[in-house]
């Protein structure tokens, strides 16, 4: 691969010959624009790379992603219920190559903000003028006593990163006998996809209902006392699944004291819950790369200038997606998409020496409760006093009293949204 | 008009950018419009299912429907919630940005049989939707090449006599008696036209 670029070569050549190298870079770079490296080809990174190229095709954009394919978390709950296969949420980077983005499969293990270079596990070194980091989330394994990464691998999958974990959880659910109990441990705030655990509960129930295992239970043990789209979820659960889904808030017996992995039991403040399937979603922090690059603060997340996502810790490095602290925006795929575009516009403007426009951001999260029943939450944001804040009067939830016809259209729109956002990223 | 001054100032910056650099960077209308692509596709060209293509819709139609969503006079599942986030100048900037793009037919997978059946049902529609729906105007959007499932969803919603804004009486009467299968065929027909 192409770690040894012309600039390295000229610098080396200059050093070897003992001549001054100052002035070289400008000559080498005449007619060639800045180089932007994007790490992480998910909802944030893929879109940022593409929109950089759309903003200015002259910018050299390299996307470095450790996996050969991207498996989407959105719609992965429908894989667990059997509504769709993993193939339908798996994407390649070919479309991005067609936009002129250079794709490198490598895992970045080191970032040097002063040398403006990153290193991959392949041994490659990549230089950048601007770096964009969108590594997603990492898990605080120590967040629940008795739990560990090891435990999540076989016995208590999190499936909070789609892929083999999604299949493992699906297969465990399929193997569960009628009358069994599936437990979901929902994490404390902030975490990736606030409605995700509750959509998952619905998709568990969807599977159980359709496979005739109607005596089974789905119990959510929550580390919080309220959750996203709560009224809409509870209404939909009841409508489609009766009392199959039971939610216990933190102060109503949901709080986890510790986890007995061998016994498949969650030890609670109030009582212990044993599950046939136990889906433990750990507390979260910014992706590992953000931690090793020193981009996170004590909260575990990355502080950025919310106008453009440049790190407030290291200049010329931008952090987008789940890893960053983005005011009122939730950690969602739509938010990561919106942030990736704001960062791309800003970087392109900087490279061209013009001022970036006032930022504008949107988020929407659709959730599918049952076939024919979709709900949504939306928001439009602007920068207010340096913080990303929702525009008053805009956004909000699907109405509680919507007709069945509207719920059905929203379910279709959830799939239409998915089709378009992945096309926006990979098409 | 909270942001009006800023908006026009930035539009000037955008115009300068056109002269000195790439067309897109620095352009406030692009910044606003990029946020729609997560649902409507890159640049407003939908990849399908129920999300409509919005690139290349007539300017007057776009300005009107976006305002109607915002004011709550146009029924929607989500567009009202989105459009309430923008002021007049922003709505116009967004509408004009999409209107300036060429209309392109979305991919259609309609079967021959469906298209054929649809054609037999739309004879009367041509009074307004001329040229098999290829031409739109400020009063009505083009139908040819619009996303099939979106057309079906709109036709179902339009059968509701309480839909806002009301469709023209002539159209409402025509679609009132259409069956589910008729609507599917009409949607397939218009979606397949280029
Ligand atoms: C079950 C579930 C359902 C969800 N549903 C929705 C939904 O309906 N709508 C919605 O908007 N959001 C949803 N989300 C949230 C959404 O998945 C995330 O918010 C989104 O993926 C965040 O994007 P990102 O770019 O920050 O991270 P990711 O999409 O996770 O991308 C990170 C990428 O970086 C790569 N990477 C990490 N470290 C390195 C490294 N060192 N070197 C190279 N590559 C690296 C990873 O392999 C990965 O491809 C859901 C999440 C879950 C778990």
CSV table of C-alpha atoms and ligand atoms in Angstrom, one decimal, chain A residues 39-46 64-67 69-77 80 93 104 106-109 133-137 139 158-162 192-197 199-200 287-290 292 320-324 330-337 339 363-367 417-418 421 425, ligand 1:
chain,number,residue,atom,x,y,z
A,39,UNK,CA,-10.9,6.7,9.9
A,40,UNK,CA,-13.9,4.5,10.2
A,41,UNK,CA,-16.3,3.7,7.3
A,42,UNK,CA,-19.6,3.7,9.2
A,43,UNK,CA,-22.5,6.2,9.4
A,44,UNK,CA,-20.2,9.1,10.2
A,45,UNK,CA,-17.0,8.3,8.3
A,46,UNK,CA,-18.4,7.0,5.0
A,64,UNK,CA,-9.3,3.8,6.4
A,65,UNK,CA,-11.6,1.1,7.7
A,66,UNK,CA,-10.5,-2.1,9.5
A,67,UNK,CA,-13.3,-4.3,8.0
A,69,UNK,CA,-17.6,-4.8,4.7
A,70,UNK,CA,-19.8,-2.6,6.8
A,71,UNK,CA,-22.7,-4.2,8.7
A,72,UNK,CA,-25.3,-1.7,9.7
A,73,UNK,CA,-26.7,-1.6,13.2
A,74,UNK,CA,-29.9,0.1,12.0
A,75,UNK,CA,-32.3,-2.7,10.9
A,76,UNK,CA,-30.1,-5.3,12.7
A,77,UNK,CA,-33.0,-5.8,15.2
A,80,UNK,CA,-32.7,-10.9,15.1
A,93,UNK,CA,-17.0,0.3,-0.2
A,104,UNK,CA,-7.7,1.3,2.7
A,106,UNK,CA,-6.3,-1.2,7.9
A,107,UNK,CA,-6.8,-0.9,11.6
A,108,UNK,CA,-5.4,2.4,12.9
A,109,UNK,CA,-3.5,1.8,16.1
A,133,UNK,CA,-12.2,10.1,13.2
A,134,UNK,CA,-15.5,8.3,13.4
A,135,UNK,CA,-14.8,5.1,15.3
A,136,UNK,CA,-18.2,4.5,16.9
A,137,UNK,CA,-18.4,3.3,20.5
A,139,UNK,CA,-17.8,-0.8,25.8
A,158,UNK,CA,-24.4,-7.4,23.3
A,159,UNK,CA,-25.1,-7.3,19.5
A,160,UNK,CA,-24.5,-3.5,19.8
A,161,UNK,CA,-22.2,-3.8,16.9
A,162,UNK,CA,-23.9,-5.6,14.0
A,192,UNK,CA,-25.6,4.5,21.0
A,193,UNK,CA,-29.2,4.5,19.7
A,194,UNK,CA,-31.4,5.6,22.6
A,195,UNK,CA,-34.5,3.7,21.2
A,196,UNK,CA,-32.5,0.6,20.2
A,197,UNK,CA,-33.0,-1.6,23.3
A,199,UNK,CA,-37.0,-1.7,19.5
A,200,UNK,CA,-35.0,-4.9,20.1
A,287,UNK,CA,-14.5,4.1,20.3
A,288,UNK,CA,-11.1,2.7,21.3
A,289,UNK,CA,-9.2,4.7,18.7
A,290,UNK,CA,-10.5,7.9,20.1
A,292,UNK,CA,-5.7,5.9,22.3
A,320,UNK,CA,-17.9,12.8,14.4
A,321,UNK,CA,-20.6,10.2,15.1
A,322,UNK,CA,-21.2,8.4,18.3
A,323,UNK,CA,-17.7,9.2,19.7
A,324,UNK,CA,-18.2,13.0,19.9
A,330,UNK,CA,-28.4,11.7,20.2
A,331,UNK,CA,-25.9,9.0,19.2
A,332,UNK,CA,-27.6,7.8,16.1
A,333,UNK,CA,-26.9,6.9,12.5
A,334,UNK,CA,-28.8,9.9,11.2
A,335,UNK,CA,-27.0,12.2,13.6
A,336,UNK,CA,-23.6,10.8,12.5
A,337,UNK,CA,-24.6,11.3,8.8
A,339,UNK,CA,-22.4,15.6,11.5
A,363,UNK,CA,-31.8,13.7,13.4
A,364,UNK,CA,-34.5,11.2,12.9
A,365,UNK,CA,-34.8,7.7,14.4
A,366,UNK,CA,-37.4,5.3,13.1
A,367,UNK,CA,-38.3,2.2,15.1
A,417,UNK,CA,-35.2,5.8,5.2
A,418,UNK,CA,-32.8,2.9,5.6
A,421,UNK,CA,-29.3,6.7,4.1
A,425,UNK,CA,-23.3,6.5,2.3
C,1,LIG,C1,-29.4,-2.3,17.4
C,1,LIG,C2,-29.1,-0.9,16.9
C,1,LIG,C3,-30.1,-0.3,16.1
C,1,LIG,C4,-29.8,1.0,15.6
C,1,LIG,N1,-30.8,1.6,14.9
C,1,LIG,C5,-30.6,2.9,14.4
C,1,LIG,C6,-31.6,3.5,13.6
C,1,LIG,O1,-32.7,2.9,13.3
C,1,LIG,N2,-31.4,4.8,13.2
C,1,LIG,C7,-30.2,5.4,13.5
C,1,LIG,O2,-30.1,6.6,13.1
C,1,LIG,N3,-29.3,4.9,14.3
C,1,LIG,C8,-29.4,3.6,14.7
C,1,LIG,N4,-28.4,3.0,15.5
C,1,LIG,C9,-27.2,3.8,15.8
C,1,LIG,C10,-26.1,3.8,14.8
C,1,LIG,O3,-25.8,2.5,14.5
C,1,LIG,C11,-24.9,4.5,15.2
C,1,LIG,O4,-25.3,5.7,15.9
C,1,LIG,C12,-24.0,4.8,14.1
C,1,LIG,O5,-23.5,3.6,13.5
C,1,LIG,C13,-22.8,5.7,14.5
C,1,LIG,O6,-21.9,5.9,13.4
C,1,LIG,P1,-20.3,6.0,13.7
C,1,LIG,O7,-19.8,6.4,12.4
C,1,LIG,O8,-20.1,6.8,14.9
C,1,LIG,O9,-19.9,4.5,14.1
C,1,LIG,P2,-20.0,3.2,13.3
C,1,LIG,O10,-21.1,3.2,12.3
C,1,LIG,O11,-20.0,2.1,14.2
C,1,LIG,O12,-18.7,3.2,12.4
C,1,LIG,C14,-17.4,3.0,13.0
C,1,LIG,C15,-16.5,2.3,12.0
C,1,LIG,O13,-15.2,2.6,12.4
C,1,LIG,C16,-14.4,1.4,12.2
C,1,LIG,N5,-13.3,1.5,13.1
C,1,LIG,C17,-13.3,1.6,14.4
C,1,LIG,N6,-12.0,1.7,14.9
C,1,LIG,C18,-11.2,1.7,13.8
C,1,LIG,C19,-9.8,1.7,13.7
C,1,LIG,N7,-9.0,1.8,14.7
C,1,LIG,N8,-9.3,1.7,12.4
C,1,LIG,C20,-10.1,1.5,11.3
C,1,LIG,N9,-11.4,1.5,11.4
C,1,LIG,C21,-12.0,1.5,12.6
C,1,LIG,C22,-15.4,0.3,12.5
C,1,LIG,O14,-15.0,-1.0,12.0
C,1,LIG,C23,-16.7,0.8,11.9
C,1,LIG,O15,-16.9,0.4,10.6
C,1,LIG,C24,-28.6,1.7,16.0
C,1,LIG,C25,-27.7,1.1,16.7
C,1,LIG,C26,-27.9,-0.2,17.2
C,1,LIG,C27,-26.8,-0.9,18.0
